[in-house]
Amino acid sequence: QAFGRIDIKTNVIDSNLIAGGTADPASVGNFRVGGDFTGSTLDVGVDNVDDVFDGNDMLLGGEDYFVKTMQIGGAATGQGIFTAGQFPKSVRINGVNTDPLNDPDNRFVITPV
């Protein structure tokens, strides 16, 4: 359940992108969106527990559930919209490099949800 590359040339709107969610490792090598990321989520290694993505979901976490590189060409709005066990040290969003561990907009979830 690994994606070498997800490359979306335009906006991502009201979408849920899911990689993994089982005991098998899941990863995204290169995640790139050319435009805005709005009303959407990227979940790597999230177990939805009851077949519904809601408040009782569980991040499998760890080094086996990661995004290697990530770039969003436009805005990325919302809190907790990117979930994975590990992200790169720097993610480029709307032309600005952001540290997922210290994102002032709280867009990244790295600890169990």
PDB file of C-alpha atoms in Angstrom:
ATOM      1  CA  GLN A   1       0.000   0.000   0.000  1.00  0.00           C
ATOM      2  CA  ALA A   2       2.683   2.410  -0.992  1.00  0.00           C
ATOM      3  CA  PHE A   3       2.297   5.244  -3.452  1.00  0.00           C
ATOM      4  CA  GLY A   4       5.539   6.268  -5.088  1.00  0.00           C
ATOM      5  CA  ARG A   5       4.001   9.527  -6.188  1.00  0.00           C
ATOM      6  CA  ILE A   6       0.720  11.418  -5.968  1.00  0.00           C
ATOM      7  CA  ASP A   7       0.881  14.423  -8.302  1.00  0.00           C
ATOM      8  CA  ILE A   8      -2.297  16.482  -8.663  1.00  0.00           C
ATOM      9  CA  LYS A   9      -1.871  19.387 -11.065  1.00  0.00           C
ATOM     10  CA  THR A  10      -4.738  21.568  -9.836  1.00  0.00           C
ATOM     11  CA  ASN A  11      -6.857  22.152  -6.691  1.00  0.00           C
ATOM     12  CA  VAL A  12      -8.006  19.410  -4.321  1.00  0.00           C
ATOM     13  CA  ILE A  13     -11.453  20.254  -2.954  1.00  0.00           C
ATOM     14  CA  ASP A  14     -13.633  18.242  -0.548  1.00  0.00           C
ATOM     15  CA  SER A  15     -11.593  15.055  -0.973  1.00  0.00           C
ATOM     16  CA  ASN A  16     -10.261  12.385   1.377  1.00  0.00           C
ATOM     17  CA  LEU A  17      -7.025  10.795   0.169  1.00  0.00           C
ATOM     18  CA  ILE A  18      -6.234   7.588   2.057  1.00  0.00           C
ATOM     19  CA  ALA A  19      -3.111   5.420   2.026  1.00  0.00           C
ATOM     20  CA  GLY A  20      -3.086   2.360   4.265  1.00  0.00           C
ATOM     21  CA  GLY A  21      -5.050   1.894   7.418  1.00  0.00           C
ATOM     22  CA  THR A  22      -4.247  -1.725   8.117  1.00  0.00           C
ATOM     23  CA  ALA A  23      -1.349  -3.496   9.777  1.00  0.00           C
ATOM     24  CA  ASP A  24       0.550  -3.301   6.470  1.00  0.00           C
ATOM     25  CA  PRO A  25       2.984  -0.384   6.059  1.00  0.00           C
ATOM     26  CA  ALA A  26       1.714   2.534   3.988  1.00  0.00           C
ATOM     27  CA  SER A  27       3.639   5.433   2.548  1.00  0.00           C
ATOM     28  CA  VAL A  28       3.548   8.244   0.017  1.00  0.00           C
ATOM     29  CA  GLY A  29       6.893   8.974  -1.620  1.00  0.00           C
ATOM     30  CA  ASN A  30       6.113  12.351  -3.192  1.00  0.00           C
ATOM     31  CA  PHE A  31       2.848  14.214  -2.511  1.00  0.00           C
ATOM     32  CA  ARG A  32       2.339  17.277  -4.691  1.00  0.00           C
ATOM     33  CA  VAL A  33      -0.715  19.464  -5.275  1.00  0.00           C
ATOM     34  CA  GLY A  34      -0.389  22.257  -7.835  1.00  0.00           C
ATOM     35  CA  GLY A  35      -3.186  24.406  -6.392  1.00  0.00           C
ATOM     36  CA  ASP A  36      -5.132  24.749  -3.149  1.00  0.00           C
ATOM     37  CA  PHE A  37      -5.913  21.916  -0.712  1.00  0.00           C
ATOM     38  CA  THR A  38      -9.353  22.885   0.623  1.00  0.00           C
ATOM     39  CA  GLY A  39     -11.867  20.939   2.718  1.00  0.00           C
ATOM     40  CA  SER A  40      -9.753  17.827   2.178  1.00  0.00           C
ATOM     41  CA  THR A  41      -7.575  15.386   4.104  1.00  0.00           C
ATOM     42  CA  LEU A  42      -4.553  13.189   3.467  1.00  0.00           C
ATOM     43  CA  ASP A  43      -4.492  10.180   5.819  1.00  0.00           C
ATOM     44  CA  VAL A  44      -1.521   7.817   5.752  1.00  0.00           C
ATOM     45  CA  GLY A  45      -1.825   4.860   8.101  1.00  0.00           C
ATOM     46  CA  VAL A  46      -5.102   5.815   9.767  1.00  0.00           C
ATOM     47  CA  ASP A  47      -7.347   2.972  10.908  1.00  0.00           C
ATOM     48  CA  ASN A  48     -10.966   4.125  10.819  1.00  0.00           C
ATOM     49  CA  VAL A  49     -11.847   1.402  13.405  1.00  0.00           C
ATOM     50  CA  ASP A  50     -15.575   1.204  12.557  1.00  0.00           C
ATOM     51  CA  ASP A  51     -15.376   1.742   8.769  1.00  0.00           C
ATOM     52  CA  VAL A  52     -16.239   5.426   9.241  1.00  0.00           C
ATOM     53  CA  PHE A  53     -13.704   8.259   9.416  1.00  0.00           C
ATOM     54  CA  ASP A  54     -14.788  10.057  12.584  1.00  0.00           C
ATOM     55  CA  GLY A  55     -13.560  10.906  16.101  1.00  0.00           C
ATOM     56  CA  ASN A  56     -12.520   7.378  17.079  1.00  0.00           C
ATOM     57  CA  ASP A  57      -9.960   6.865  14.290  1.00  0.00           C
ATOM     58  CA  MET A  58      -6.525   5.552  15.239  1.00  0.00           C
ATOM     59  CA  LEU A  59      -3.196   6.621  13.754  1.00  0.00           C
ATOM     60  CA  LEU A  60      -1.058   3.531  13.304  1.00  0.00           C
ATOM     61  CA  GLY A  61       1.982   5.820  13.284  1.00  0.00           C
ATOM     62  CA  GLY A  62       5.672   5.124  13.283  1.00  0.00           C
ATOM     63  CA  GLU A  63       8.252   5.046  10.532  1.00  0.00           C
ATOM     64  CA  ASP A  64       6.225   2.610   8.410  1.00  0.00           C
ATOM     65  CA  TYR A  65       3.501   5.210   7.760  1.00  0.00           C
ATOM     66  CA  PHE A  66       5.129   8.256   6.199  1.00  0.00           C
ATOM     67  CA  VAL A  67       5.119  10.978   3.563  1.00  0.00           C
ATOM     68  CA  LYS A  68       8.635  11.431   2.165  1.00  0.00           C
ATOM     69  CA  THR A  69       8.248  14.783   0.346  1.00  0.00           C
ATOM     70  CA  MET A  70       5.315  17.165   0.230  1.00  0.00           C
ATOM     71  CA  GLN A  71       4.428  20.357  -1.619  1.00  0.00           C
ATOM     72  CA  ILE A  72       1.155  22.273  -1.869  1.00  0.00           C
ATOM     73  CA  GLY A  73       1.276  25.010  -4.526  1.00  0.00           C
ATOM     74  CA  GLY A  74      -1.569  27.058  -3.043  1.00  0.00           C
ATOM     75  CA  ALA A  75      -3.262  27.389   0.319  1.00  0.00           C
ATOM     76  CA  ALA A  76      -3.973  24.450   2.640  1.00  0.00           C
ATOM     77  CA  THR A  77      -6.852  25.296   4.944  1.00  0.00           C
ATOM     78  CA  GLY A  78      -8.182  23.528   8.027  1.00  0.00           C
ATOM     79  CA  GLN A  79      -6.726  21.901  11.131  1.00  0.00           C
ATOM     80  CA  GLY A  80      -5.565  18.296  11.230  1.00  0.00           C
ATOM     81  CA  ILE A  81      -5.851  17.854   7.484  1.00  0.00           C
ATOM     82  CA  PHE A  82      -2.594  15.914   7.043  1.00  0.00           C
ATOM     83  CA  THR A  83      -2.189  12.770   9.154  1.00  0.00           C
ATOM     84  CA  ALA A  84       0.753  10.335   9.054  1.00  0.00           C
ATOM     85  CA  GLY A  85       3.275   8.705  11.339  1.00  0.00           C
ATOM     86  CA  GLN A  86       6.070  10.785   9.837  1.00  0.00           C
ATOM     87  CA  PHE A  87       6.426  13.825   7.562  1.00  0.00           C
ATOM     88  CA  PRO A  88       9.513  15.446   6.025  1.00  0.00           C
ATOM     89  CA  LYS A  89      11.232  18.063   8.184  1.00  0.00           C
ATOM     90  CA  SER A  90      10.054  20.780   5.805  1.00  0.00           C
ATOM     91  CA  VAL A  91       6.873  20.986   3.738  1.00  0.00           C
ATOM     92  CA  ARG A  92       6.304  23.749   1.190  1.00  0.00           C
ATOM     93  CA  ILE A  93       2.804  25.251   1.320  1.00  0.00           C
ATOM     94  CA  ASN A  94       1.849  28.282  -0.766  1.00  0.00           C
ATOM     95  CA  GLY A  95       5.509  29.163  -1.310  1.00  0.00           C
ATOM     96  CA  VAL A  96       6.460  28.970   2.387  1.00  0.00           C
ATOM     97  CA  ASN A  97       8.523  26.212   4.019  1.00  0.00           C
ATOM     98  CA  THR A  98       6.763  24.814   7.086  1.00  0.00           C
ATOM     99  CA  ASP A  99       7.960  22.432   9.798  1.00  0.00           C
ATOM    100  CA  PRO A 100       5.109  19.937  10.382  1.00  0.00           C
ATOM    101  CA  LEU A 101       6.098  19.620  14.053  1.00  0.00           C
ATOM    102  CA  ASN A 102       5.748  23.381  14.584  1.00  0.00           C
ATOM    103  CA  ASP A 103       3.046  24.357  12.099  1.00  0.00           C
ATOM    104  CA  PRO A 104       1.293  27.470  13.497  1.00  0.00           C
ATOM    105  CA  ASP A 105      -1.920  26.472  11.679  1.00  0.00           C
ATOM    106  CA  ASN A 106      -2.032  22.942  13.207  1.00  0.00           C
ATOM    107  CA  ARG A 107      -2.514  21.276   9.830  1.00  0.00           C
ATOM    108  CA  PHE A 108      -0.438  18.176  10.693  1.00  0.00           C
ATOM    109  CA  VAL A 109      -1.326  15.260  12.986  1.00  0.00           C
ATOM    110  CA  ILE A 110       1.638  13.060  13.823  1.00  0.00           C
ATOM    111  CA  THR A 111       0.630  11.714  17.236  1.00  0.00           C
ATOM    112  CA  PRO A 112      -2.249   9.243  17.645  1.00  0.00           C
ATOM    113  CA  VAL A 113      -5.664  10.727  16.877  1.00  0.00           C
TER     114      VAL A 113
END
